mmCIF file of C-alpha atoms and ligand atoms in Angstrom:
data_model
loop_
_atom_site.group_PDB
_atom_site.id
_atom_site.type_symbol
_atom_site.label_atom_id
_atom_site.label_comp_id
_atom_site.label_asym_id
_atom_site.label_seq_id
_atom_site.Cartn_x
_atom_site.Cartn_y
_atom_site.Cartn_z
ATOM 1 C CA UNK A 1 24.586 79.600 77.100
ATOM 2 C CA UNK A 2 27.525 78.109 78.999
ATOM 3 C CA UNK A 3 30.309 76.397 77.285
ATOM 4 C CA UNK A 4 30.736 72.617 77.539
ATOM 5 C CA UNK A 5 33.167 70.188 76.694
ATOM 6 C CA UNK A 6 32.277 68.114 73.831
ATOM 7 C CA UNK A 7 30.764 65.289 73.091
ATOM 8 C CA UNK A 8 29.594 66.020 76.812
ATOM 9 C CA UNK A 9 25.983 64.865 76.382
ATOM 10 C CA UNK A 10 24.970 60.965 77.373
ATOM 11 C CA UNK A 11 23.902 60.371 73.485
ATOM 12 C CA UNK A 12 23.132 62.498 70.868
ATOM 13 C CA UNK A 13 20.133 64.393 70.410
ATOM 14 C CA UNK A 14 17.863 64.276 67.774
ATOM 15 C CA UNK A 15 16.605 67.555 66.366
ATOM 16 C CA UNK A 16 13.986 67.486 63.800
ATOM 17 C CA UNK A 17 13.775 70.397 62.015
ATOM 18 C CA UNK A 18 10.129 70.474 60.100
ATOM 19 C CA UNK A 19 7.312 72.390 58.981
ATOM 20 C CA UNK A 20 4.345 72.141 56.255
ATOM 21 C CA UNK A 21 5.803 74.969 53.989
ATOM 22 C CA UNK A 22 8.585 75.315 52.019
ATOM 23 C CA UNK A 23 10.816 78.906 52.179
ATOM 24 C CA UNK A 24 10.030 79.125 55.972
ATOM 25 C CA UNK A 25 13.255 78.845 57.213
ATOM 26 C CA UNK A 26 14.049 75.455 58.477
ATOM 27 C CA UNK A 27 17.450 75.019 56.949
ATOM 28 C CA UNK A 28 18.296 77.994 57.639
ATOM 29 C CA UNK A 29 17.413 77.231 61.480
ATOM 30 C CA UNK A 30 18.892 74.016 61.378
ATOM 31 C CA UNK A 31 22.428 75.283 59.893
ATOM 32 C CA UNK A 32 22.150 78.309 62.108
ATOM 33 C CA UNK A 33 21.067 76.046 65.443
ATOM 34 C CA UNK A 34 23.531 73.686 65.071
ATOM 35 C CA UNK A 35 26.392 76.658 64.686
ATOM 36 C CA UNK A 36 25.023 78.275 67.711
ATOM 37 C CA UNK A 37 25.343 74.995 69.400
ATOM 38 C CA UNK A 38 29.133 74.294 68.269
ATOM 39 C CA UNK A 39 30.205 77.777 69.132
ATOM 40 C CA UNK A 40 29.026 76.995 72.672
ATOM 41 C CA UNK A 41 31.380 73.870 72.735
ATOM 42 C CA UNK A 42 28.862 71.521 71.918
ATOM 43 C CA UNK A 43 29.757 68.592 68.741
ATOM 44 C CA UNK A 44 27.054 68.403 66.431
ATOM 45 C CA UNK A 45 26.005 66.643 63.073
ATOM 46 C CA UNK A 46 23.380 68.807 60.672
ATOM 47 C CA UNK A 47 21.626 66.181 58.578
ATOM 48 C CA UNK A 48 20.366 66.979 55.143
ATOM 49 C CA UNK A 49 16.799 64.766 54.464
ATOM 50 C CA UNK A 50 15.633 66.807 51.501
ATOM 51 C CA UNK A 51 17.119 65.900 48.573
ATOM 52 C CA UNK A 52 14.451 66.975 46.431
ATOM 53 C CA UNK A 53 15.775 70.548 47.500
ATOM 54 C CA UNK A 54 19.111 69.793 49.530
ATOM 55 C CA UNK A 55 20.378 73.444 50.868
ATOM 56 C CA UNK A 56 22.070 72.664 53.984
ATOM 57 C CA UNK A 57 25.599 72.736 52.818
ATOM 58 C CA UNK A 58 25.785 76.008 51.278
ATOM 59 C CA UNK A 59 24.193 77.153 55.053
ATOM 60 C CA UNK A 60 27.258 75.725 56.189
ATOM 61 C CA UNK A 61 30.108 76.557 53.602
ATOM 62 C CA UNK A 62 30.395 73.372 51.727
ATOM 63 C CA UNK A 63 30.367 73.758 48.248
ATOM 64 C CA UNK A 64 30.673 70.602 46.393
ATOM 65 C CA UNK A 65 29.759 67.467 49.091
ATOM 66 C CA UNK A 66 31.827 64.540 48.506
ATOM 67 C CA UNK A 67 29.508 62.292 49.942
ATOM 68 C CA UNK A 68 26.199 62.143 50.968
ATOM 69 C CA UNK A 69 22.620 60.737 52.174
ATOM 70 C CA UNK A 70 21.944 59.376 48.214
ATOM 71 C CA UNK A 71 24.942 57.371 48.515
ATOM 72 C CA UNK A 72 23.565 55.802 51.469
ATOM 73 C CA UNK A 73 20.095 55.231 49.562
ATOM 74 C CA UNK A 74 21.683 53.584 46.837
ATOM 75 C CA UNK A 75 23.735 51.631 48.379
ATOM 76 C CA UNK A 76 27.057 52.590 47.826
ATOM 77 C CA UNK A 77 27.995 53.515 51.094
ATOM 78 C CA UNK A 78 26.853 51.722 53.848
ATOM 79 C CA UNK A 79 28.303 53.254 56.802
ATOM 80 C CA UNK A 80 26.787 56.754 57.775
ATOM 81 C CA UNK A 81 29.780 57.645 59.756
ATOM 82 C CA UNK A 82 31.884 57.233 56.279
ATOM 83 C CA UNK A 83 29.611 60.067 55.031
ATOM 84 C CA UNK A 84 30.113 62.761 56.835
ATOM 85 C CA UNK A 85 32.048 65.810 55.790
ATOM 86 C CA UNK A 86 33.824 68.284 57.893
ATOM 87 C CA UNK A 87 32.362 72.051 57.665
ATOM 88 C CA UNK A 88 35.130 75.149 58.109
ATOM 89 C CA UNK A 89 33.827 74.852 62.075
ATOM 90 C CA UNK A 90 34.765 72.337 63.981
ATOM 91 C CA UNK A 91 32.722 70.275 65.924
ATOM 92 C CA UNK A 92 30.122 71.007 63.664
ATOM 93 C CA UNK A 93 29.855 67.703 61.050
ATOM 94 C CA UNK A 94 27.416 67.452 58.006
ATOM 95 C CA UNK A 95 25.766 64.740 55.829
ATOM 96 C CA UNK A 96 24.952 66.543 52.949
ATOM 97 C CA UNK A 97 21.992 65.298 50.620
ATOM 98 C CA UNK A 98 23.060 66.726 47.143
ATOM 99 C CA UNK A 99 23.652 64.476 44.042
ATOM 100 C CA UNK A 100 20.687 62.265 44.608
ATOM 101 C CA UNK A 101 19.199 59.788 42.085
ATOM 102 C CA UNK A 102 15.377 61.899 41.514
ATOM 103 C CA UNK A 103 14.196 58.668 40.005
ATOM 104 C CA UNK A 104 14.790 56.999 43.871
ATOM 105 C CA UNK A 105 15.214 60.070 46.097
ATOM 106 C CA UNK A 106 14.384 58.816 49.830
ATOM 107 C CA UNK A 107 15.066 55.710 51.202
ATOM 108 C CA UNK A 108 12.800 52.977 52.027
ATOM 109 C CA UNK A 109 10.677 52.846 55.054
ATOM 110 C CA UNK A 110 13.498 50.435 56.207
ATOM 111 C CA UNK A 111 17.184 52.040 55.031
ATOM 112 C CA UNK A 112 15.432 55.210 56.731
ATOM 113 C CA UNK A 113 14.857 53.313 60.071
ATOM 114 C CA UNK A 114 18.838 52.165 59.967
ATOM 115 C CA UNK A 115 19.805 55.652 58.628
ATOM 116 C CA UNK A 116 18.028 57.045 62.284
ATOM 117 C CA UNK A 117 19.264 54.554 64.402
ATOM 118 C CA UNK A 118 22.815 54.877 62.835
ATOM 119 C CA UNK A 119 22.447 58.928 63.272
ATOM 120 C CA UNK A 120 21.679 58.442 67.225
ATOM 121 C CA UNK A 121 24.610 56.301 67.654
ATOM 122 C CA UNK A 122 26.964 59.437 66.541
ATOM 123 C CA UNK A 123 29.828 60.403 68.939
ATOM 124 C CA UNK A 124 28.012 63.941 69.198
ATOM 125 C CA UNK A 125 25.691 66.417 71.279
ATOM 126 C CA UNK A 126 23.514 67.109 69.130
ATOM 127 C CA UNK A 127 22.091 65.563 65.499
ATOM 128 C CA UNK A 128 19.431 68.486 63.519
ATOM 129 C CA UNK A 129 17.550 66.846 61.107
ATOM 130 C CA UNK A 130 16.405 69.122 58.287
ATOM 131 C CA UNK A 131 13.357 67.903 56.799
ATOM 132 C CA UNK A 132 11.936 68.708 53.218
ATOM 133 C CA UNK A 133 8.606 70.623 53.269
ATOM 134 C CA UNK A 134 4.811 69.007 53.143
ATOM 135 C CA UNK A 135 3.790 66.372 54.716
ATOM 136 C CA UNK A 136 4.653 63.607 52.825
ATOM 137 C CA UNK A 137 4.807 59.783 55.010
ATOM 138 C CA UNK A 138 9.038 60.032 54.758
ATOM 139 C CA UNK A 139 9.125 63.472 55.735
ATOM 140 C CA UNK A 140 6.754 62.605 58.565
ATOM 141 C CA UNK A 141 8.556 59.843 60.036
ATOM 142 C CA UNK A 142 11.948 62.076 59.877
ATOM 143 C CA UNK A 143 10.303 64.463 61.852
ATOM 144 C CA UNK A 144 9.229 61.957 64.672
ATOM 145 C CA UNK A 145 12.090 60.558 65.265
ATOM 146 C CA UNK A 146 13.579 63.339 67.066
ATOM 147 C CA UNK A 147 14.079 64.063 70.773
ATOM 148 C CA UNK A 148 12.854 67.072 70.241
ATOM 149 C CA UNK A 149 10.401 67.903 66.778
ATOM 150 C CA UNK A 150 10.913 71.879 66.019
ATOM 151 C CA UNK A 151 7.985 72.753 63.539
ATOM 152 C CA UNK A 152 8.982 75.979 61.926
ATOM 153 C CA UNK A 153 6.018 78.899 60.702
ATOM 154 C CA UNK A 154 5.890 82.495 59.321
ATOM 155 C CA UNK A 155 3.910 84.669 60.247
ATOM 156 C CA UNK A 156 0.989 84.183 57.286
ATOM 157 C CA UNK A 157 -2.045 82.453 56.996
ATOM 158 C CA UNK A 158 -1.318 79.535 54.529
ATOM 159 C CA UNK A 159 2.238 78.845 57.031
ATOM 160 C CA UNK A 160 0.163 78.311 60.065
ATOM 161 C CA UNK A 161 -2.677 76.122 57.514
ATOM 162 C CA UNK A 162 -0.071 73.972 57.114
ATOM 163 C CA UNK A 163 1.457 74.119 60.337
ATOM 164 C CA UNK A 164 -2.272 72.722 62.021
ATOM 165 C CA UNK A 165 -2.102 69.972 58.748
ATOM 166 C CA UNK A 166 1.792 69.276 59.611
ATOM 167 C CA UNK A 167 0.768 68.863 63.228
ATOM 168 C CA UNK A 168 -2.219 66.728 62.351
ATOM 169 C CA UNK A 169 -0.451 64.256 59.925
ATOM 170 C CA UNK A 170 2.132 63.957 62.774
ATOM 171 C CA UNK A 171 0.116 63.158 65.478
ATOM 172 C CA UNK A 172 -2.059 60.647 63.206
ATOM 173 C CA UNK A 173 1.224 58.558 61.904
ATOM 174 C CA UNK A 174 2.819 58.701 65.372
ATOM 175 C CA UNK A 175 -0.759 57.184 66.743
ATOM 176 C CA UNK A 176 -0.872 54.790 64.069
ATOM 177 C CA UNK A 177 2.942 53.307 65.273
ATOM 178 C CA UNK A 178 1.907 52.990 68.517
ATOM 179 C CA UNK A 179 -1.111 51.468 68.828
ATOM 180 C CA UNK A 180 -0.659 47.234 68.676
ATOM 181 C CA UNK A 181 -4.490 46.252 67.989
ATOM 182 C CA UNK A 182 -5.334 45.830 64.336
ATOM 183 C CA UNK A 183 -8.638 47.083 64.491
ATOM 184 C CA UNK A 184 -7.322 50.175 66.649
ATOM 185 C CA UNK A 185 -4.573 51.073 63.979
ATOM 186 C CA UNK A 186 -7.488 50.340 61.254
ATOM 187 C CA UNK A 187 -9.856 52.902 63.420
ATOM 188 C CA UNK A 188 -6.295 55.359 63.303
ATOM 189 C CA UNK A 189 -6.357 54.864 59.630
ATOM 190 C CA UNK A 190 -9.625 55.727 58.643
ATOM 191 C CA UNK A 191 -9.444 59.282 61.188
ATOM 192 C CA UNK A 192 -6.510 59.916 58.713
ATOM 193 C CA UNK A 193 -9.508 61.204 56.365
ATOM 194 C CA UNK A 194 -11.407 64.068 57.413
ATOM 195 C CA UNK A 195 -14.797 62.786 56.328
ATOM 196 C CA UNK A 196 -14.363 59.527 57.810
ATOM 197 C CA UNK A 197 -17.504 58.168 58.377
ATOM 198 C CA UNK A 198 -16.742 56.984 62.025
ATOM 199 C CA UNK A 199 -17.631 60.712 62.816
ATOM 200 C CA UNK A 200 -14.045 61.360 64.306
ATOM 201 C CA UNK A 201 -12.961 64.640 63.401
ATOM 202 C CA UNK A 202 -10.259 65.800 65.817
ATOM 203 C CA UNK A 203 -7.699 64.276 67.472
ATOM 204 C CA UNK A 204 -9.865 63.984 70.963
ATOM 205 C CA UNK A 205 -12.560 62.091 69.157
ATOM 206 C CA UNK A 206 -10.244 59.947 68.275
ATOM 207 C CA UNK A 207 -8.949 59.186 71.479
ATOM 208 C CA UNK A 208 -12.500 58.430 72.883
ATOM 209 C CA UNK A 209 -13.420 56.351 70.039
ATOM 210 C CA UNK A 210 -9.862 53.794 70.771
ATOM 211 C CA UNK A 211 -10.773 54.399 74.323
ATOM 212 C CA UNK A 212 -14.345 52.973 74.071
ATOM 213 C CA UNK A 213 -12.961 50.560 71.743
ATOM 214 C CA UNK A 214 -10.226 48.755 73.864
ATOM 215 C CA UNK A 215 -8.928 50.488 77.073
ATOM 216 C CA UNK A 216 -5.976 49.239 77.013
ATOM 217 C CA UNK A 217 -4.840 50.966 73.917
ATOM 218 C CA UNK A 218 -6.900 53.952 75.324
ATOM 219 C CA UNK A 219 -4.676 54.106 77.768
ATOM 220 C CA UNK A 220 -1.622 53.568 75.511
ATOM 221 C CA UNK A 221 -3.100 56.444 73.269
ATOM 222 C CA UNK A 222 -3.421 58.708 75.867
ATOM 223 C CA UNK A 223 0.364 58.639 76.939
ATOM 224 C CA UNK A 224 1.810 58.499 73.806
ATOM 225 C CA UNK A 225 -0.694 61.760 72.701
ATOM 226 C CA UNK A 226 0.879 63.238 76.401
ATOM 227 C CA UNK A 227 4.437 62.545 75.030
ATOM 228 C CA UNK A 228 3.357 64.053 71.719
ATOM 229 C CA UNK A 229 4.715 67.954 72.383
ATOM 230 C CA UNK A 230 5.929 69.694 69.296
ATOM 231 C CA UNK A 231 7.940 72.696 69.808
ATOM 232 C CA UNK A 232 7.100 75.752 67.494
ATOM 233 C CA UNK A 233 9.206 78.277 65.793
ATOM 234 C CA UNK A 234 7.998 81.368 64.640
ATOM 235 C CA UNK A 235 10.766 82.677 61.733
ATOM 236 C CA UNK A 236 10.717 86.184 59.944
ATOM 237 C CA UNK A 237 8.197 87.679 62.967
ATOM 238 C CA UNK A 238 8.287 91.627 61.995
ATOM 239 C CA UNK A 239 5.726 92.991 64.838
ATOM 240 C CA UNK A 240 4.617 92.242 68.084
ATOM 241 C CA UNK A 241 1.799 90.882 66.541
ATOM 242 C CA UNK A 242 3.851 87.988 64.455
ATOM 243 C CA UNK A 243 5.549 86.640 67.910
ATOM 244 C CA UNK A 244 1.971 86.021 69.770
ATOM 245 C CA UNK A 245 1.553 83.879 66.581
ATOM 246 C CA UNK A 246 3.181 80.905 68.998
ATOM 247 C CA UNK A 247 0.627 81.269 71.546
ATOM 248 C CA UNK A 248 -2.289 81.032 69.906
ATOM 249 C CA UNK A 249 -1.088 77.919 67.611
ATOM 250 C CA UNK A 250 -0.205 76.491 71.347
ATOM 251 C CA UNK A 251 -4.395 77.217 72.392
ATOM 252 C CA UNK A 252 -5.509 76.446 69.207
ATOM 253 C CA UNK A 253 -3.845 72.747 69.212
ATOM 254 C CA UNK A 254 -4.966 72.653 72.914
ATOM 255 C CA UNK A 255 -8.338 73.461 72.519
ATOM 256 C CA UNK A 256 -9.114 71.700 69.130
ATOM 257 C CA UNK A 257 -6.590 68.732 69.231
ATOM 258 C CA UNK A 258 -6.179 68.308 73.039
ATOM 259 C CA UNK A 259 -2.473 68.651 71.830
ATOM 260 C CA UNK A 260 0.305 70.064 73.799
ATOM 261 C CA UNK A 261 2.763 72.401 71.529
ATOM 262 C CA UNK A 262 5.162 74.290 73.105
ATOM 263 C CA UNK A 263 6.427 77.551 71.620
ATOM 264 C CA UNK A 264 9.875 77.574 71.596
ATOM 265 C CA UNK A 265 10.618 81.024 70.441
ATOM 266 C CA UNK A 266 10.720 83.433 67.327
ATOM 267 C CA UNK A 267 13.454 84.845 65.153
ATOM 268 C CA UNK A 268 13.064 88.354 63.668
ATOM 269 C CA UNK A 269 12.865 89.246 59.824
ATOM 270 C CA UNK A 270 16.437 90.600 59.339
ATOM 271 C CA UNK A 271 18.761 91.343 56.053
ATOM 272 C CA UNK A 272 21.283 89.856 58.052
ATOM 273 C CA UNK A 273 20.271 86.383 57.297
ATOM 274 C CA UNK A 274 20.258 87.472 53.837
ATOM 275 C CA UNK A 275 23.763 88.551 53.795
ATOM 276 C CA UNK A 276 25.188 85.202 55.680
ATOM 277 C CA UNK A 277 23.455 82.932 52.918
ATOM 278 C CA UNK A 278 25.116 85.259 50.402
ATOM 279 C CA UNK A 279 28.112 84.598 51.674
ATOM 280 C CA UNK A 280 27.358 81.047 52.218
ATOM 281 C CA UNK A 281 28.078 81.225 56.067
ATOM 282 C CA UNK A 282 26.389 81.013 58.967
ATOM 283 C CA UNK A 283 24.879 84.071 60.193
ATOM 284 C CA UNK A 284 26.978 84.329 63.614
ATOM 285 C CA UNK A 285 30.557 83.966 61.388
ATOM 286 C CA UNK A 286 28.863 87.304 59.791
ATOM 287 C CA UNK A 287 26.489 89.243 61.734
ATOM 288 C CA UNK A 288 27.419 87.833 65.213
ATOM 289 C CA UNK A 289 25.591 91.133 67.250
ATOM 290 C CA UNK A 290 22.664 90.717 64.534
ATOM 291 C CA UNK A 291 19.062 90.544 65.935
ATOM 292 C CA UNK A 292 18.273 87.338 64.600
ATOM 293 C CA UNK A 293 21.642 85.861 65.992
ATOM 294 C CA UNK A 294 20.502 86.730 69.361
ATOM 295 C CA UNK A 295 17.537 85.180 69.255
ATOM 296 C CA UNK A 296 18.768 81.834 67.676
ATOM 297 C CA UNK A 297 21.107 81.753 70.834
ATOM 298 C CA UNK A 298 18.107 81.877 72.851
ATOM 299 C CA UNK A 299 16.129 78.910 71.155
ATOM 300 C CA UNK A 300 19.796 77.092 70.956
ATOM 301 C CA UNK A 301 20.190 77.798 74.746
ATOM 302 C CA UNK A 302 16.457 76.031 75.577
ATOM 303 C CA UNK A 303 17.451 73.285 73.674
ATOM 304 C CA UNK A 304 20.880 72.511 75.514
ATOM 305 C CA UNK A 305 18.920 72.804 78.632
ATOM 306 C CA UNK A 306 16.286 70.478 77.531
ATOM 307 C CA UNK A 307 19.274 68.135 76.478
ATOM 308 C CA UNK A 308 20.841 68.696 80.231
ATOM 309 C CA UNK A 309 17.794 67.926 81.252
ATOM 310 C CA UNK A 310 16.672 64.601 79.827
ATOM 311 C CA UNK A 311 19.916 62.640 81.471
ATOM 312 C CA UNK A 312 21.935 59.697 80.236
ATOM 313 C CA UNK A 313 19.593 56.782 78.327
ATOM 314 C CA UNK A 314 23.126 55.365 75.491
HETATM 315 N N1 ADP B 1 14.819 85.311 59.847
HETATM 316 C C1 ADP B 1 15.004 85.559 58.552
HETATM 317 N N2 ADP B 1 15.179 86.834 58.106
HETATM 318 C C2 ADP B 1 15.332 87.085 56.797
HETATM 319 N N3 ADP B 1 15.348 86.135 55.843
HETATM 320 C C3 ADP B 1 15.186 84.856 56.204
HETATM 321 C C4 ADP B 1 15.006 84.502 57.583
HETATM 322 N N4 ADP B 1 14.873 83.155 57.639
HETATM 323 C C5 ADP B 1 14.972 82.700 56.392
HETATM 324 N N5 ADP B 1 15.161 83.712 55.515
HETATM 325 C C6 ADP B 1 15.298 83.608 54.049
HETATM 326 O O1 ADP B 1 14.375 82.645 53.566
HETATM 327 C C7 ADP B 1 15.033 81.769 52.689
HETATM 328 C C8 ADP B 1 14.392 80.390 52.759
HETATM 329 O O2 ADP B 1 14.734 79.783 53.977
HETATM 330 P P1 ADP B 1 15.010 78.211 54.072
HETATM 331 O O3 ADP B 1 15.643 77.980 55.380
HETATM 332 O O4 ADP B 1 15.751 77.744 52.865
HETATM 333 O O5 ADP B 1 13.533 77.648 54.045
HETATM 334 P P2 ADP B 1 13.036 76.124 54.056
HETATM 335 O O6 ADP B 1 14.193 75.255 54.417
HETATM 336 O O7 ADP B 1 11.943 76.088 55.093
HETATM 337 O O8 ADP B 1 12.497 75.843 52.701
HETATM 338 C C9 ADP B 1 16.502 81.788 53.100
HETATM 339 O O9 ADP B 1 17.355 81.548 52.015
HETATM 340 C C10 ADP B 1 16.693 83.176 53.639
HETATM 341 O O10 ADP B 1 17.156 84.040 52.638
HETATM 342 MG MG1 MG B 2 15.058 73.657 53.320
#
């Protein structure tokens, strides 16, 4: 990756960092991605959404947040910018989610629409959303908001289950926002169940039932399903075997859901990570030659040049 002079990039990035399963690995790619980032000169802000399970700062080396996303869902702070809390690297920013009220743990469908449009507006390269695990609505919407939605497997069957029910519930609430038509979004609603009786079962029946319904939002569909392209990780691969896993998720989605996924790359299984979280630090301030650090610069590198490549839209 070459270096760059930060905040170099038009506006900053949003990185969604999801995945049906918990223990996968996506805070530990999102802490890990946004260090590989700030080494290579880039600013960046990692974003804590879980805070049912908020990990992020110890990834990063921050013991006891301050401040953090439940003091923005209560209302106490009102200012995201006021929230953030420096990490030992710099460049590298956090807004932690610890201390949150479990009785009222995520925001509204409303706070969380200023929370994302406040994180965009960040003087930074590059925002990574972590995201809790599941598919709950919130989570959902956190991970669509992103430039760029990283969807994060292992190398099991049950991870790449709920990998193909992460991607559906995804593509499903994104369809749902976009279509204007009552009786379209009504249509989206009801394909939401798998024994609808409408007969739709995949995401391409779908689109030929709006399309025969109203063409107009057909043709709406159709883009926004084109625009639709979640990238895949596969974490803890430990044969040859394991990193194929990406390709066939990307034919599987292409052939079933007439969805585009693009497989953005693999990390190995290695007791380096291990010894970084130990440590709390990120693995390149520990194990810098490490396997697994090598191949989070390559993912890191792909997404700087997707950033390059997407040009100025502040
Ligand atoms: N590539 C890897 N090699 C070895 N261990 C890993 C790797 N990735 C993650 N882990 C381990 O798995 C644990 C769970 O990862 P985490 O990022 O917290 O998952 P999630 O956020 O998806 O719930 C980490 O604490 C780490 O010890
Ligand atoms: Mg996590």
């Amino acid at each position: 990756m070459t270096a760059a002079t930060p905040p170099h990039l038009p506006r900053a990035r949003l990185i969604a960092v999801g995945g049906g399963k918990g223990g996968v690995g996506k805070t530990f790619l999102s802490a890990n991605l946004a260090h590989t980032l700030v080494s290579a000169g880039y600013k960046v802000v990692a974003v804590d959404t879980d805070i049912e399970g908020p990990n992020l700062h110890t990834w990063l080396g921050v013991n006891s947040p301050r401040t953090s996303l439940a003091d923005f869902v209560s209302g106490r702070e009102n200012k995201v910018e006021a929230l953030l809390q420096e990490t030992p690297y710099s460049g590298l920013g956090l807004l932690a989610a610890t201390h949150g009220d479990l009785a009222a743990a995520q925001p509204n469908a409303a706070r969380r629409a200023e929370l994302l449009s406040a994180l965009r507006e960040l003087p930074c390269d590059f925002v990574f959303v972590d995201c809790g695990a599941g598919a709950h609505p919130a989570t959902i919407d956190y991970f669509l908001v992103g430039d760029e939605g990283l969807l994060v497997l292992h190398p099991e069957p049950t991870s790449v289950e709920n990998t193909y029910t992460f991607i559906r519930a995804a593509f499903y609430r994104r369809m749902q926002l976009a279509m204007r038509k009552h009786d379209v979004r009504e249509c989206v609603r009801e394909a939401m169940d798998q024994r609808n009786d409408r007969g739709i079962r995949s995401p391409l029946d779908l689109l030929r039932a709006v399309e025969e319904m109203d063409p107009e939002e057909g043709q709406r569909f159709s883009k926004t399903m084109q625009a639709f392209r979640p990238r895949v990780i596969v974490n803890e691969v430990a044969s040859t075997e394991d990193i194929k896993l990406g390709f066939s998720v990307r034919s599987v989605c292409r052939k079933y859901f007439g969805i585009e996924v693009d497989y953005a790359g693999y990390v190995n299984r290695d007791q380096a990570v291990r010894t970084a979280v130990l440590k709390r630090k990120p693995l390149a301030e520990v194990h810098p030659g490490s396997d697994a650090a090598v191949y989070l610069q390559r993912i890191a590198g792909k997404l700087a040049e997707a950033a390059s490549k997407a040009g100025p839209s502040r």
